[in-house]
XYZ file of C-alpha atoms in Angstrom:
273
model
C -59.700 -23.050 5.009
C -62.133 -21.451 2.598
C -64.634 -23.412 0.632
C -66.023 -21.770 -2.604
C -62.469 -20.359 -2.583
C -62.631 -19.421 -6.334
C -65.770 -17.309 -5.851
C -66.004 -13.612 -5.216
C -66.579 -13.846 -1.451
C -64.114 -16.625 -1.124
C -61.309 -14.690 -2.748
C -61.987 -11.566 -0.892
C -61.910 -13.505 2.354
C -58.670 -15.125 1.451
C -57.050 -11.695 1.043
C -57.884 -10.799 4.550
C -57.276 -13.982 6.475
C -54.201 -14.751 4.424
C -52.400 -11.761 5.948
C -51.540 -13.822 9.013
C -52.513 -17.417 8.127
C -51.730 -19.901 5.388
C -54.988 -20.565 3.523
C -56.453 -23.689 1.919
C -58.979 -22.910 -0.799
C -61.387 -25.465 -2.166
C -63.692 -25.298 -5.048
C -65.055 -27.464 -7.940
C -63.470 -25.169 -10.551
C -59.911 -26.180 -10.661
C -58.836 -23.798 -13.443
C -60.160 -20.834 -11.425
C -58.527 -22.071 -8.248
C -55.239 -22.072 -10.000
C -55.613 -18.496 -11.101
C -56.702 -17.387 -7.581
C -53.640 -19.129 -6.025
C -51.293 -17.315 -8.400
C -53.166 -13.940 -7.509
C -52.817 -14.634 -3.767
C -49.105 -15.652 -4.010
C -48.516 -12.271 -5.726
C -49.852 -10.728 -2.591
C -47.506 -12.659 -0.352
C -50.240 -15.103 0.772
C -49.341 -18.767 0.978
C -52.291 -20.612 -0.578
C -53.022 -24.293 -1.279
C -55.699 -25.249 -3.767
C -57.806 -28.385 -3.501
C -60.529 -29.324 -5.996
C -63.484 -30.536 -3.984
C -67.125 -30.956 -4.347
C -68.779 -30.399 -0.962
C -71.626 -32.669 -1.786
C -68.981 -35.574 -1.684
C -68.503 -36.455 1.907
C -65.340 -38.505 1.185
C -63.867 -35.612 -0.868
C -64.514 -33.207 2.047
C -62.777 -35.596 4.492
C -59.826 -35.707 2.103
C -59.766 -31.992 1.985
C -59.466 -31.745 5.755
C -56.682 -34.350 5.763
C -54.816 -32.174 3.328
C -55.445 -29.037 5.451
C -54.426 -30.625 8.666
C -51.219 -31.894 6.996
C -50.274 -28.278 6.568
C -51.090 -27.248 10.114
C -53.772 -26.898 12.772
C -56.950 -25.553 11.468
C -57.609 -21.991 12.873
C -61.025 -21.488 11.060
C -63.203 -22.557 8.170
C -65.196 -19.982 6.247
C -67.761 -21.999 4.326
C -68.930 -19.930 1.348
C -69.486 -22.800 -1.086
C -72.977 -22.926 -2.376
C -75.173 -22.464 -5.344
C -78.074 -20.030 -6.166
C -81.458 -20.815 -7.805
C -80.251 -20.034 -11.363
C -77.558 -22.704 -11.045
C -79.515 -25.902 -10.977
C -82.725 -27.749 -10.060
C -84.238 -27.846 -6.583
C -82.555 -31.088 -5.575
C -79.066 -29.828 -6.714
C -79.503 -26.619 -4.854
C -80.643 -28.308 -1.569
C -77.927 -30.973 -1.699
C -75.172 -28.514 -2.228
C -76.250 -25.916 0.217
C -77.608 -28.096 2.992
C -75.699 -31.386 2.768
C -72.531 -29.517 1.737
C -72.770 -27.545 5.026
C -73.144 -30.801 6.981
C -70.174 -32.423 5.327
C -67.966 -29.503 5.898
C -69.254 -28.826 9.486
C -68.963 -32.364 10.611
C -65.412 -32.696 9.276
C -64.526 -29.523 11.032
C -66.042 -30.951 14.236
C -63.950 -34.057 13.910
C -60.589 -32.420 13.160
C -60.304 -28.828 14.385
C -58.427 -27.993 17.457
C -59.781 -26.112 20.564
C -60.284 -22.512 19.698
C -61.140 -22.851 16.014
C -64.255 -21.441 14.345
C -66.512 -22.181 11.481
C -68.518 -19.417 9.681
C -71.229 -20.711 7.477
C -72.737 -18.571 4.757
C -76.582 -18.551 4.803
C -78.711 -15.954 3.029
C -81.090 -13.066 3.509
C -83.579 -15.330 1.625
C -83.788 -17.568 4.752
C -85.209 -14.599 6.648
C -88.107 -14.209 4.188
C -89.847 -17.548 4.555
C -92.880 -18.042 6.740
C -92.305 -20.711 9.340
C -95.083 -22.843 7.981
C -93.284 -23.604 4.743
C -90.084 -24.609 6.388
C -89.744 -28.389 6.958
C -87.780 -27.837 10.206
C -88.773 -31.204 11.496
C -86.814 -32.852 8.857
C -83.525 -30.879 9.484
C -82.088 -33.188 12.201
C -82.156 -36.154 9.790
C -79.543 -34.446 7.629
C -76.946 -35.495 10.103
C -78.116 -39.047 10.490
C -79.903 -40.047 7.224
C -79.134 -37.708 4.327
C -81.341 -39.396 1.843
C -84.328 -39.324 4.053
C -83.569 -35.597 4.583
C -83.528 -35.058 0.870
C -86.804 -36.866 0.402
C -88.499 -34.847 3.138
C -87.204 -31.482 1.885
C -88.053 -32.334 -1.652
C -91.654 -32.875 -0.737
C -91.654 -29.382 0.690
C -90.477 -27.912 -2.549
C -93.274 -29.398 -4.404
C -95.789 -27.017 -2.879
C -94.403 -24.421 -5.440
C -94.952 -24.353 -9.126
C -92.057 -26.042 -11.067
C -90.499 -22.799 -12.134
C -90.272 -21.660 -8.461
C -88.942 -24.728 -6.859
C -85.261 -23.883 -7.129
C -85.884 -20.535 -5.457
C -87.802 -22.242 -2.634
C -85.151 -24.945 -2.380
C -82.525 -22.152 -1.990
C -84.395 -20.335 0.724
C -85.100 -23.629 2.673
C -81.516 -24.911 2.297
C -80.065 -21.592 3.606
C -82.628 -21.727 6.463
C -81.132 -25.213 7.114
C -77.631 -23.494 7.306
C -78.898 -21.155 9.984
C -80.509 -24.020 11.884
C -77.302 -26.096 11.694
C -75.314 -23.104 12.915
C -77.413 -22.545 15.986
C -78.579 -26.080 16.876
C -75.045 -27.506 16.989
C -73.440 -24.667 19.091
C -73.600 -26.572 22.344
C -72.191 -29.650 20.858
C -69.394 -27.810 19.195
C -68.592 -25.866 22.314
C -67.966 -29.151 24.240
C -64.953 -29.437 21.976
C -63.929 -25.803 22.365
C -65.196 -24.821 18.885
C -67.332 -21.931 17.761
C -70.005 -22.099 14.899
C -71.905 -19.207 13.457
C -73.647 -18.237 10.245
C -73.788 -14.966 8.275
C -76.701 -14.164 5.906
C -75.634 -11.918 3.138
C -77.941 -9.816 1.186
C -77.542 -9.180 -2.539
C -73.764 -9.155 -3.162
C -72.106 -7.968 -6.294
C -70.376 -11.221 -7.316
C -70.787 -13.372 -10.410
C -73.217 -15.614 -8.499
C -75.098 -12.757 -6.917
C -75.657 -11.102 -10.316
C -77.254 -14.362 -11.674
C -80.273 -13.499 -9.529
C -80.553 -9.849 -10.520
C -83.449 -10.440 -12.727
C -85.097 -12.830 -10.363
C -86.057 -10.095 -7.963
C -82.676 -9.342 -6.238
C -82.220 -6.225 -8.444
C -85.463 -4.688 -7.358
C -84.759 -5.350 -3.667
C -81.456 -3.647 -3.920
C -82.957 -0.579 -5.561
C -85.928 -0.164 -3.338
C -84.843 -0.790 0.192
C -82.795 0.715 3.107
C -79.320 0.777 1.545
C -80.001 1.186 -2.278
C -76.990 -0.613 -3.579
C -75.347 -4.057 -3.898
C -73.173 -5.196 -1.114
C -69.491 -5.853 -1.977
C -67.632 -9.162 -1.571
C -65.131 -7.252 0.582
C -67.743 -6.062 2.972
C -68.916 -9.583 3.502
C -65.352 -10.942 3.802
C -64.492 -8.452 6.571
C -67.458 -9.817 8.525
C -66.537 -13.394 7.794
C -62.973 -12.822 8.968
C -64.051 -11.005 12.172
C -66.403 -13.921 13.113
C -63.680 -16.443 12.544
C -61.106 -14.469 14.575
C -60.254 -14.607 18.279
C -61.770 -11.115 18.572
C -65.172 -12.779 18.329
C -64.411 -15.451 20.929
C -67.729 -15.057 22.637
C -69.799 -15.346 19.385
C -71.377 -18.709 18.675
C -74.701 -20.271 17.828
C -76.213 -17.350 16.018
C -76.809 -15.816 12.537
C -75.757 -12.304 11.561
C -77.929 -10.669 8.891
C -75.796 -8.367 6.657
C -78.258 -7.350 4.039
C -78.140 -3.525 3.833
C -81.390 -3.388 5.825
C -83.569 -5.141 3.261
C -85.392 -7.410 5.782
C -85.763 -4.570 8.211
C -87.353 -2.425 5.396
C -89.649 -5.255 4.273
C -90.922 -5.829 7.799
C -91.433 -2.265 8.635
C -93.387 -1.668 5.451
C -95.469 -4.692 6.041
C -96.385 -3.400 9.492
C -97.292 0.100 8.164
C -99.327 -1.443 5.425
C -101.140 -3.649 7.849
C -102.065 -0.778 10.092
C -102.962 1.747 7.291
């Protein structure tokens, strides 16, 4: 199963995992899902499209009912999410954080032993100082989503209004990393793996929305001076979800072309100069 299945990374991943699995694609954009399904079928990939908003827990549970009706779930690659340019802070946080909980908990409830879920976090989550991350509020997302939203919304309000969506994005992707590490032992009790991948700036429609908000400068000025490709991310997602990575769980893989490494080393050099 691939959430965000009509997006650049979702489609690229479907082309890889679809070589030896049927795929279920979900997205909120039904027209684009239809086009992707036709494209995949032209490649000999069996694809089922389901229109689903990951912020709607009942819709996510229905999605998993559809998927398990086709066959046992081998893996879920959860690419669905929104960037700061796509909405206000509350919308960004609800989609990225609670969407991850809805998908992850439905996976936990239905997937068979040996299955894996790969959640897409972000390089942005590696940039925040610990003191601005409301990590104490994170566990409530599993028990009291509205309290979680109230608590993280208070954290966004330290920023000027124009910067809150960006802060919400970074905090919500930090939550994705937290969920993917904190739940590893619980998932393993059912024979399931859970990991996250933090992409850097990726040359997709959504990635390019942030080009003028700072991503373009980071791409040009750091270790690997180019945008990552959807295919490069997809290969990593597919590996993490496969049996080849059977010992991999409870961790995040930063796949950012060395941006964070460059930033940290430059900061160290500047501090000692």
